[in-house]
Short mmCIF file of C-alpha atoms and ligand atoms in Angstrom, two decimals:
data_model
loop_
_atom_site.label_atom_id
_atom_site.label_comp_id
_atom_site.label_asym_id
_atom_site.label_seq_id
_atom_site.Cartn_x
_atom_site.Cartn_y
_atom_site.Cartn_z
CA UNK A 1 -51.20 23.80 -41.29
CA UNK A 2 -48.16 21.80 -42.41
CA UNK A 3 -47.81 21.75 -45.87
CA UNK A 4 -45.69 19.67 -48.52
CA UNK A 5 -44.86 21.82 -52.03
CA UNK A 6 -43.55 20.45 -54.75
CA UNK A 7 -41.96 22.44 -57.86
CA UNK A 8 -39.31 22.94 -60.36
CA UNK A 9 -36.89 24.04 -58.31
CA UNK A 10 -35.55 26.01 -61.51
CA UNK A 11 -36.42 30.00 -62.81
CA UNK A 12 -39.37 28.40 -64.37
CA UNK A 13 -42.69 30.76 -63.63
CA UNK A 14 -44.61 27.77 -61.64
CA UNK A 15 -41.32 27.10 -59.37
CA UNK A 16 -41.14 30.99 -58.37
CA UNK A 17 -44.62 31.29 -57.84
CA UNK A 18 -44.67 27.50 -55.76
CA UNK A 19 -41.56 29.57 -53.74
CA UNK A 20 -43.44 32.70 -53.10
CA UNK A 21 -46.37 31.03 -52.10
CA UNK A 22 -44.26 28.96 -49.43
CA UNK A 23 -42.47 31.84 -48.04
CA UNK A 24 -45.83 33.75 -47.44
CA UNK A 25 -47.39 30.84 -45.69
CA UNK A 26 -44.34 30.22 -43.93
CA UNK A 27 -44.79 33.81 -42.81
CA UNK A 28 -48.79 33.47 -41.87
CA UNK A 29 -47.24 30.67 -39.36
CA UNK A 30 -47.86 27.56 -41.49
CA UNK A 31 -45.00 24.68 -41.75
CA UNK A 32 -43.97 24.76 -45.49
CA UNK A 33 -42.01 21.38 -46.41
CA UNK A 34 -40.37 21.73 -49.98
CA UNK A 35 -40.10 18.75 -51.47
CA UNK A 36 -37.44 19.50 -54.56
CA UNK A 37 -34.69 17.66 -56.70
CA UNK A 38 -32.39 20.44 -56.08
CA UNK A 39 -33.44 24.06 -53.92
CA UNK A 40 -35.41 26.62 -55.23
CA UNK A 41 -33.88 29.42 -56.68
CA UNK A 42 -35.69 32.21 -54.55
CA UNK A 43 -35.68 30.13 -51.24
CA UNK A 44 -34.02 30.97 -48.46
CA UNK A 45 -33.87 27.70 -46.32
CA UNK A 46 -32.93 29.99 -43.09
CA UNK A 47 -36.51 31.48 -43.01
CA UNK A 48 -38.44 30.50 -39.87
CA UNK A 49 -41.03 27.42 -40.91
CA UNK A 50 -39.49 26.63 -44.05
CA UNK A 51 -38.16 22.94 -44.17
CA UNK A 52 -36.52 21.52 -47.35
CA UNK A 53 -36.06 17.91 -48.40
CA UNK A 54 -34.23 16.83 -51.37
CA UNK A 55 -35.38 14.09 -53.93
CA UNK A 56 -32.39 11.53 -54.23
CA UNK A 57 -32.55 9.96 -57.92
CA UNK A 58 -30.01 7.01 -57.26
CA UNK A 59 -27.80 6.48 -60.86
CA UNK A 60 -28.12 3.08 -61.69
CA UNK A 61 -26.42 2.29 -65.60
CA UNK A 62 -29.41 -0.44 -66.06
CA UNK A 63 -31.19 2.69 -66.27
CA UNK A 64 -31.60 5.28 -69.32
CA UNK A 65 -33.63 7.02 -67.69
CA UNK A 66 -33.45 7.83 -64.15
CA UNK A 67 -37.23 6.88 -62.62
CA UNK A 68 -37.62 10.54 -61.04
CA UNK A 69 -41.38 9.88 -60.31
CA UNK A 70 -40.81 7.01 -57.88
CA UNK A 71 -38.17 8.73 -55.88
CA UNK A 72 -40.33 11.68 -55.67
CA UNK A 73 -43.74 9.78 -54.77
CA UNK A 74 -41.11 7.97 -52.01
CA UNK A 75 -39.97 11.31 -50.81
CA UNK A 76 -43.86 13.04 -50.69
CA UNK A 77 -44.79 9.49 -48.54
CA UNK A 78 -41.76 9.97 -46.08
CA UNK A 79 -42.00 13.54 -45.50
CA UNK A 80 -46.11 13.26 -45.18
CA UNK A 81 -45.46 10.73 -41.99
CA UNK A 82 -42.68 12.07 -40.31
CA UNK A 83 -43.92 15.49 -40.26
CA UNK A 84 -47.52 14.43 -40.39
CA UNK A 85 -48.64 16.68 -43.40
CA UNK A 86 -52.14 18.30 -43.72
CA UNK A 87 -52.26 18.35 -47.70
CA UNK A 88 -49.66 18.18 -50.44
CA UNK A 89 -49.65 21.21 -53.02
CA UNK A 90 -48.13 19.86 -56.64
CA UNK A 91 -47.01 23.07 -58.97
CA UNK A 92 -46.94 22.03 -62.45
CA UNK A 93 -48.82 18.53 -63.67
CA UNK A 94 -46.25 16.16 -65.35
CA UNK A 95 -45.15 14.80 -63.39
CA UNK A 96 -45.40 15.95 -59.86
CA UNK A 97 -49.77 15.69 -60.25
CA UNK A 98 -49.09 11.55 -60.88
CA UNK A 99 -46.37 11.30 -58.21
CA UNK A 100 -48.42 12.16 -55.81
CA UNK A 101 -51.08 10.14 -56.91
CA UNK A 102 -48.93 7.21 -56.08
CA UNK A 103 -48.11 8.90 -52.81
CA UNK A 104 -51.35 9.13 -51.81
CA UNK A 105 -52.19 5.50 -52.89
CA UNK A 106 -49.24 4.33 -50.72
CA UNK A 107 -50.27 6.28 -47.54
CA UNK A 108 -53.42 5.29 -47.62
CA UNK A 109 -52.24 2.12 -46.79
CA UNK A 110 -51.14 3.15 -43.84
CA UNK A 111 -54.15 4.76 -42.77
CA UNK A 112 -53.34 8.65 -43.74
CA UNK A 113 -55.16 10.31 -46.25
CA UNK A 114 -53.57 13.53 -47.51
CA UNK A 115 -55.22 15.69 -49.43
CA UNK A 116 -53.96 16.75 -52.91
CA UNK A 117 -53.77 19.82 -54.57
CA UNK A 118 -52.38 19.93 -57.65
CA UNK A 119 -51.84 23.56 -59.65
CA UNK A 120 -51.94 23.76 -63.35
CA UNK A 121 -49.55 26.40 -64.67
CA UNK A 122 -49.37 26.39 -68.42
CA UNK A 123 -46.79 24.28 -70.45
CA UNK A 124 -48.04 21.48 -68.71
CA UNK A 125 -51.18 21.60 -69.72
CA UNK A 126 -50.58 23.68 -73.31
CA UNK A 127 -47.79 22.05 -74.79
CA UNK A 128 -45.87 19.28 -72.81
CA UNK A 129 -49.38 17.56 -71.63
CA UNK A 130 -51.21 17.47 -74.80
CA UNK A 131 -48.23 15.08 -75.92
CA UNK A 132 -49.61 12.09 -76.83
CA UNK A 133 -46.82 10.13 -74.42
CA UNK A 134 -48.69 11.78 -71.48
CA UNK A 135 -52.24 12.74 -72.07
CA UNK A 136 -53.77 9.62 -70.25
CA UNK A 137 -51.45 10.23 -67.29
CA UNK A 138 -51.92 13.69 -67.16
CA UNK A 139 -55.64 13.22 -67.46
CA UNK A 140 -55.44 10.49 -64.80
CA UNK A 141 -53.98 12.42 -62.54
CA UNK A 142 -55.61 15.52 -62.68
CA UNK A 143 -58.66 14.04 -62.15
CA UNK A 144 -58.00 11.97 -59.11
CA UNK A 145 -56.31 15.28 -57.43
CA UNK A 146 -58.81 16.38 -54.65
CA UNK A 147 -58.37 20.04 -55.92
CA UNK A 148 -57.03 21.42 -59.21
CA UNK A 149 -56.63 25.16 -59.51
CA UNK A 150 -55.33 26.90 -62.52
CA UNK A 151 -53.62 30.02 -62.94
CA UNK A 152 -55.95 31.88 -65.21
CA UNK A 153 -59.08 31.68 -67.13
CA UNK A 154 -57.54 30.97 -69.85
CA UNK A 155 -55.71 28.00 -68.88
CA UNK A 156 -58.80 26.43 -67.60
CA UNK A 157 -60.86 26.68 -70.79
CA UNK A 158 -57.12 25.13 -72.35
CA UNK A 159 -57.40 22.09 -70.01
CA UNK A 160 -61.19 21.80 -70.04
CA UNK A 161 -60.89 21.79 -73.60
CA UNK A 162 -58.06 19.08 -74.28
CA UNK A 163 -58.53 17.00 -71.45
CA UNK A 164 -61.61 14.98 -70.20
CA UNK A 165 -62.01 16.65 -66.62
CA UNK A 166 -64.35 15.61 -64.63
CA UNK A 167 -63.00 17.81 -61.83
CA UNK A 168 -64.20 21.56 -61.16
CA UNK A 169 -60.99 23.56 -61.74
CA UNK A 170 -60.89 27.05 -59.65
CA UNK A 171 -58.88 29.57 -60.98
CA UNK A 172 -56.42 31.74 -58.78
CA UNK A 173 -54.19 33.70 -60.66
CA UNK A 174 -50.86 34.25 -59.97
CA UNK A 175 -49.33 36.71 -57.69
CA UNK A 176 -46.59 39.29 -57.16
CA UNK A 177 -45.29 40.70 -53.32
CA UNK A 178 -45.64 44.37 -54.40
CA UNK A 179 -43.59 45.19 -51.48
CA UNK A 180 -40.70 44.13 -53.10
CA UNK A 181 -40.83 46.85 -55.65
CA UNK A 182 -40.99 50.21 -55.26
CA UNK A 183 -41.36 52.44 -58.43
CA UNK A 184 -40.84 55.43 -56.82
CA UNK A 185 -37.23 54.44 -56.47
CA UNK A 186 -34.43 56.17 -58.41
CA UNK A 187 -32.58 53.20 -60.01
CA UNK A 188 -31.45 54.59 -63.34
CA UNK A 189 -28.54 53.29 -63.66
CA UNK A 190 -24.77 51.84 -65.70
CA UNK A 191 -26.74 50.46 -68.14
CA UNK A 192 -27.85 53.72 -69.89
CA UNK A 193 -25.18 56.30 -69.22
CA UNK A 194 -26.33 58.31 -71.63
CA UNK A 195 -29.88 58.27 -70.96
CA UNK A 196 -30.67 55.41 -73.37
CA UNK A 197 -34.48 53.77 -72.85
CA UNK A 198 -34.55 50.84 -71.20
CA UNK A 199 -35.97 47.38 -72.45
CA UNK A 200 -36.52 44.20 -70.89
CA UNK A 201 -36.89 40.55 -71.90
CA UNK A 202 -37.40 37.65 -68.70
CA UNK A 203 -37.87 34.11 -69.39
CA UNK A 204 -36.59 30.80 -70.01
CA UNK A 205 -35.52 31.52 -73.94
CA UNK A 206 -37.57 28.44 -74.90
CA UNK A 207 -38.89 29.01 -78.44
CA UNK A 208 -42.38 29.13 -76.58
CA UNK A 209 -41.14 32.67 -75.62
CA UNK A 210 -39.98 34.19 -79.22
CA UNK A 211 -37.09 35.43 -78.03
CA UNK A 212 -35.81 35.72 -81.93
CA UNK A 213 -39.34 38.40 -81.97
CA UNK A 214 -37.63 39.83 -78.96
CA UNK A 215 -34.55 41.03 -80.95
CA UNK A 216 -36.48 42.38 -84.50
CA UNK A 217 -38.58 44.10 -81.89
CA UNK A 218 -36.06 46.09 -80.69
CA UNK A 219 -33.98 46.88 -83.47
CA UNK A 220 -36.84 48.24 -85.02
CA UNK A 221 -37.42 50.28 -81.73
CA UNK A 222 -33.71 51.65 -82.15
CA UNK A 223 -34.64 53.01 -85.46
CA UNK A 224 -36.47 55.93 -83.44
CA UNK A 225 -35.43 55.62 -79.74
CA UNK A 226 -31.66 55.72 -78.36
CA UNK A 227 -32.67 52.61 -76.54
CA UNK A 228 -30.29 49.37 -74.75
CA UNK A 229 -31.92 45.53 -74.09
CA UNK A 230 -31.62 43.75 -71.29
CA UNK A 231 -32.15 39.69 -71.66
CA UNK A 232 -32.32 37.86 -68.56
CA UNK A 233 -32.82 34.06 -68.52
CA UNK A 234 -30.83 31.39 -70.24
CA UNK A 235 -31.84 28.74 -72.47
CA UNK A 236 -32.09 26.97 -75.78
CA UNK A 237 -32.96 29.70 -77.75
CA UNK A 238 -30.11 31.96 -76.37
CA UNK A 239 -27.30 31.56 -79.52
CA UNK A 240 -29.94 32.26 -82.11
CA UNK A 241 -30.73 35.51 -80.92
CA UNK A 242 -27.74 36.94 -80.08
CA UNK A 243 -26.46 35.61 -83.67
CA UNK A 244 -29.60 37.60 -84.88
CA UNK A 245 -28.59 40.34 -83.18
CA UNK A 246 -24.78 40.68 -84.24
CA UNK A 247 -26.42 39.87 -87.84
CA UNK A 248 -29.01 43.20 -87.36
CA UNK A 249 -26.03 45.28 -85.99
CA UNK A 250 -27.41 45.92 -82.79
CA UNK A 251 -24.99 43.59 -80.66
CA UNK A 252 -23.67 46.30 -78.99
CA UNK A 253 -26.75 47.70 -77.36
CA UNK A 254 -27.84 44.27 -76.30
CA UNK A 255 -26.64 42.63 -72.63
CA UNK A 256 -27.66 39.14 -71.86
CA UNK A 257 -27.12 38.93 -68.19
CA UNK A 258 -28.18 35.33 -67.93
CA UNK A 259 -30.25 34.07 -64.25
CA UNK A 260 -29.43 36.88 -62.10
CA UNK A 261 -30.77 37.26 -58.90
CA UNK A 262 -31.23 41.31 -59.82
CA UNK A 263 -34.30 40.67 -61.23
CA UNK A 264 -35.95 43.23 -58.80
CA UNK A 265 -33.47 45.58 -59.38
CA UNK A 266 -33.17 45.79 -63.22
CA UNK A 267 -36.97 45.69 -63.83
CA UNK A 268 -36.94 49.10 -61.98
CA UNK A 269 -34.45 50.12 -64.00
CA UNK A 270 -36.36 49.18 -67.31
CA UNK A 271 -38.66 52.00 -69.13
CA UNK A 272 -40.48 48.87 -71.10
CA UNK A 273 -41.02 45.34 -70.83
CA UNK A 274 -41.02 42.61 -74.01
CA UNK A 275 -42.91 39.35 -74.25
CA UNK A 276 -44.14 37.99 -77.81
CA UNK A 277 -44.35 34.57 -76.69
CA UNK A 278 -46.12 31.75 -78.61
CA UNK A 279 -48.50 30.88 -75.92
CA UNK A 280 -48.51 31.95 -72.15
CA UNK A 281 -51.09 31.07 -69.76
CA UNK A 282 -50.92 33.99 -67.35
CA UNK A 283 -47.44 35.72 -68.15
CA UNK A 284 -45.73 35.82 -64.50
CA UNK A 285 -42.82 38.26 -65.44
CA UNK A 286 -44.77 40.47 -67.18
CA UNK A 287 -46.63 40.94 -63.72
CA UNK A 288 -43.18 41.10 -62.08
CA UNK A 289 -42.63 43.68 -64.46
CA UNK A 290 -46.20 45.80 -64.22
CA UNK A 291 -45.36 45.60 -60.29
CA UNK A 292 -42.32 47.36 -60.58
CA UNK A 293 -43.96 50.45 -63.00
CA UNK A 294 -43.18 49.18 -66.39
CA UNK A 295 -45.51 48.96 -69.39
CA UNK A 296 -45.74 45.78 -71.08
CA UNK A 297 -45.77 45.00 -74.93
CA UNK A 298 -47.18 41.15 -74.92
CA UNK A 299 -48.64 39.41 -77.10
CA UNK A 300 -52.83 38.68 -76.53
CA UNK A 301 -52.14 34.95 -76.21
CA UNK A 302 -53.36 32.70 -73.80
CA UNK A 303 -53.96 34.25 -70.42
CA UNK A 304 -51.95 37.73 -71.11
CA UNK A 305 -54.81 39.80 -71.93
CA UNK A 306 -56.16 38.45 -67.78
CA UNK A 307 -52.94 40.47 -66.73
CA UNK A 308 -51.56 43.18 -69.29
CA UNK A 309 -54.62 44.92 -70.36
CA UNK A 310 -54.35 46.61 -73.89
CA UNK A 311 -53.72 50.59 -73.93
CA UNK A 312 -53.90 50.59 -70.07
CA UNK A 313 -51.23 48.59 -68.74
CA UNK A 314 -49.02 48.47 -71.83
CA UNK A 315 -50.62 47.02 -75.02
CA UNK A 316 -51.16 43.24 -76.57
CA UNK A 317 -50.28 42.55 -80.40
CA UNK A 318 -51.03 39.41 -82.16
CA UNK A 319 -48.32 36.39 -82.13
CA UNK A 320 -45.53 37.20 -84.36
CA UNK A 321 -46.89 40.86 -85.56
CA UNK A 322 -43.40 42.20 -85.19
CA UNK A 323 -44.27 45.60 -86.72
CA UNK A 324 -47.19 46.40 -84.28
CA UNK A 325 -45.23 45.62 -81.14
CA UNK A 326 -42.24 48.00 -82.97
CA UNK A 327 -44.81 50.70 -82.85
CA UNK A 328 -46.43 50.80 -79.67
CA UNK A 329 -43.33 50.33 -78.16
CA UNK A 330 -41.84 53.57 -79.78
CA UNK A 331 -45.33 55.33 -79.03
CA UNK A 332 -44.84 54.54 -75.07
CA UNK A 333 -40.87 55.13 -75.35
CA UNK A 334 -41.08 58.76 -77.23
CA UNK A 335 -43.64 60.29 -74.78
CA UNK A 336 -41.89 60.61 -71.25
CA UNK A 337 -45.33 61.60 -69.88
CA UNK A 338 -47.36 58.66 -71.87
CA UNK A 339 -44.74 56.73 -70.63
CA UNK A 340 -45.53 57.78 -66.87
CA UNK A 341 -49.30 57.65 -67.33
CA UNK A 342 -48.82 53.90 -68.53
CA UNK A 343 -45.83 53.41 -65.90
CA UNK A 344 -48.77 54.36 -63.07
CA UNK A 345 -51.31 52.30 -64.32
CA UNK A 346 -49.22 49.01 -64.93
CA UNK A 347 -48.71 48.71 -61.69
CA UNK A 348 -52.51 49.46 -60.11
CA UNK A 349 -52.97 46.72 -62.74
CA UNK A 350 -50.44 44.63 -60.74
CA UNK A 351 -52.04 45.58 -57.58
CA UNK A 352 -55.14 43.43 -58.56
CA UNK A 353 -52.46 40.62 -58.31
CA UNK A 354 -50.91 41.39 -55.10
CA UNK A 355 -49.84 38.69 -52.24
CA UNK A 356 -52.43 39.85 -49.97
CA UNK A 357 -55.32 39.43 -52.32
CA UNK A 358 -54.15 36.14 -53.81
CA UNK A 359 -52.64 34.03 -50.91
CA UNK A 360 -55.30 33.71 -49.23
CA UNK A 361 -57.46 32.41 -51.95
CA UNK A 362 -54.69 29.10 -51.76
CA UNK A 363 -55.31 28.91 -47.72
CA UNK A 364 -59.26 28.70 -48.57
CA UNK A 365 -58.56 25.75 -51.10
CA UNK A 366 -56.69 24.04 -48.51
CA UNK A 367 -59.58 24.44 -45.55
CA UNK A 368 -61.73 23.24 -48.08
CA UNK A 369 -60.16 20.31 -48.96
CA UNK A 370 -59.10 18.85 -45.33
CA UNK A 371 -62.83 19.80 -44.87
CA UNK A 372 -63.93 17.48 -47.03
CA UNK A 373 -61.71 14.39 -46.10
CA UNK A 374 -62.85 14.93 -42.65
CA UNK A 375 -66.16 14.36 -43.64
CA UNK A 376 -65.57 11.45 -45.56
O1 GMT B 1 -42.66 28.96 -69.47
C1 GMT B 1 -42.26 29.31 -68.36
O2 GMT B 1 -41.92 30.45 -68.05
C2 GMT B 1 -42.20 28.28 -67.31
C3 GMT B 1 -43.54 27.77 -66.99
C4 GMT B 1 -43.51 26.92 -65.78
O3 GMT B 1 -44.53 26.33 -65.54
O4 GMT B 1 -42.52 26.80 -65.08
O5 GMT B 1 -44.39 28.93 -66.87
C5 GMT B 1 -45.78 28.77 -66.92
O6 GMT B 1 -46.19 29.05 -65.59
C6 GMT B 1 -46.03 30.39 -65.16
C7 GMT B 1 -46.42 30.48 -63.68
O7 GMT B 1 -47.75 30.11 -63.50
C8 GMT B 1 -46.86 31.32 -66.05
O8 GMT B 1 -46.73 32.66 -65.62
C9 GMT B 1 -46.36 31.18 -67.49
O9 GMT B 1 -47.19 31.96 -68.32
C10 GMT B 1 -46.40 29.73 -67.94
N1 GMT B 1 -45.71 29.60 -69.22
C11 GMT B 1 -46.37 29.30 -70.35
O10 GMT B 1 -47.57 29.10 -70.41
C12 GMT B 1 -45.53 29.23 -71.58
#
């Protein structure tokens, strides 16, 4: 098939999950055409069957705002007939699901009908889409998408519940390549030269994410365990923890190592994995975490219960109950062999998730919709 993806082409969850799921087609022999403002993060443009084509916003000062959404529905129209697309696949509704409405509108005019599927992966639908400003849109264009698939249970009661959808939803839940972790590896490591624990934070450091929870979490860790943190991401959020920290005393046992490409690498470094977010509809580094051996301390919000499943892969806490993440973190961290027990079953947790089982569940979707504009 030849296939046009759209995404954030940023660290956000639905723009690495978007990537992954191009490379794997890519690698099943499909054409995968990314259709981006700027390129991915985890894409490597070299790969055989990958094509990328950038979204131009031309800077004009009439302009305070830049119209994104035409240059992108322009873009998804000239790709579609030059490399005469199958489908398009939209990650992420606002705004790429209405783009390609218009996209579609304008190609039918010339006699193509491309199918489009549009994924619904959290904020979108949770916070941003709820908005007032974009409800009708959103609504609008979820609905005239030939398929909508969401990326947990969860999520789809969310949008079934604030939107009027008249369209079934399927959900497919996200996915990790397991092959890229190994947890047998020994990657202990500078961070904890003197055998310190371990503990991770991924994500965007958007208050969504609690990364302020994040740092009272772990100092009250350190009041038992000889433990370090590792924050990955950037974001708005960033300054207020690490003033937090420097204000708990813990500074020094805290690195913020910003977007690094390591992610891989530290996660199998890490003995524990933190994520007390506000709401999360499936909880994609978590996963990424589970995948790589760690146990998971996560809130039960949204879809994390679906993926981090309480006193087996880690445990879940309620939003903001600081003192109950404290101690079930310390219970994992102070028993090596609890510790392994949950380390083992974290990631046959993630293997429910894995490429193999998941990919193919987006290849289906596809058949099924060109199936169903043949017939029309
Ligand atoms: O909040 C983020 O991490 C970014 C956001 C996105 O759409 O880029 O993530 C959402 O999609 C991810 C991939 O499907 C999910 O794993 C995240 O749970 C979800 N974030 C939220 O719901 C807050």
């Amino acid at each position: 098939m030849k296939i046009g993806i759209v995404c954030y082409p940023t660290f956000g969850g639905s723009g690495v999950l978007a990537t992954e799921l191009g490379k794997y087609l890519a690698r099943e022999g499909h054409r995968i055409h990314f259709i981006t403002y700027s390129q991915p993060v985890r894409l490597d443009i070299l790969e055989e069957n990958i094509y990328y084509h950038e979204v131009n916003v031309q800077d004009y000062p009439l302009f305070e705002y830049q119209p994104y959404e035409l240059a992108l529905s322009s873009k998804m129209v000239n790709v579609a007939l030059k490399y005469k697309l199958d489908l398009l696949h939209v990650h992420y509704a606002i705004p790429h699901a209405y783009a390609a409405y218009m996209a579609k509108q304008i190609l039918k005019e010339q006699n193509v009908d491309t199918p489009i599927i549009t994924t619904l992966h959290g904020t979108d639908i949770t916070l941003v889409g709820r908005n007032p400003s974009y409800k009708p849109a959103v609504t609008f264009s979820i609905n005239h998408s030939d398929k909508v698939t969401s990326v947990s249970e969860s999520l789809k009661k969310d949008t079934l519940d604030f939107f009027g959808i008249k369209r079934p939803i399927e959900v497919i839940h996200n996915f990790v390549d397991l092959s890229l972790y190994n947890p047998e590896q020994d990657c202990k490591n500078t961070f904890a030269p003197n055998g310190e624990k371990i503990v991770t934070h991924i994500s965007n450091f958007r208050k969504v994410k609690r990364i302020v929870d994040v740092v009272h979490i772990f100092k009250g860790i350190t009041e038992k365990i000889n433990a370090v943190l590792l924050m990955i991401g950037e974001g708005p959020e960033k300054e207020k923890a690490r003033a937090l920290a420097l204000e708990l005393g813990i500074a020094d046992r805290i690195k913020f190592l910003g977007k690094t490409s390591e992610v891989v690498r530290v996660l199998c470094m890490s003995d524990l994995f933190l994520l007390p977010s506000e709401k999360e509809s499936f909880g994609l580094a978590a996963l990424e975490a589970m995948a790589a051996g760690v146990p998971v301390i996560s809130t039960d919000t949204g879809g994390l219960p679906e993926v981090n499943i309480d006193g087996l892969s880690g445990y879940t806490c309620g939003v903001g109950d600081i003192e109950g993440m404290v101690q079930r973190s310390i219970s994992i961290l102070e028993d090596n062999l609890l510790q392994a027990r949950f380390s083992k079953r974290a990631r046959k947790q993630a293997e429910k998730f894995s490429l193999e089982r998941i990919g193919p569940q987006y290849l289906q979707v596809y058949r099924e919709a060109i199936a169903e504009k043949a017939k029309v």
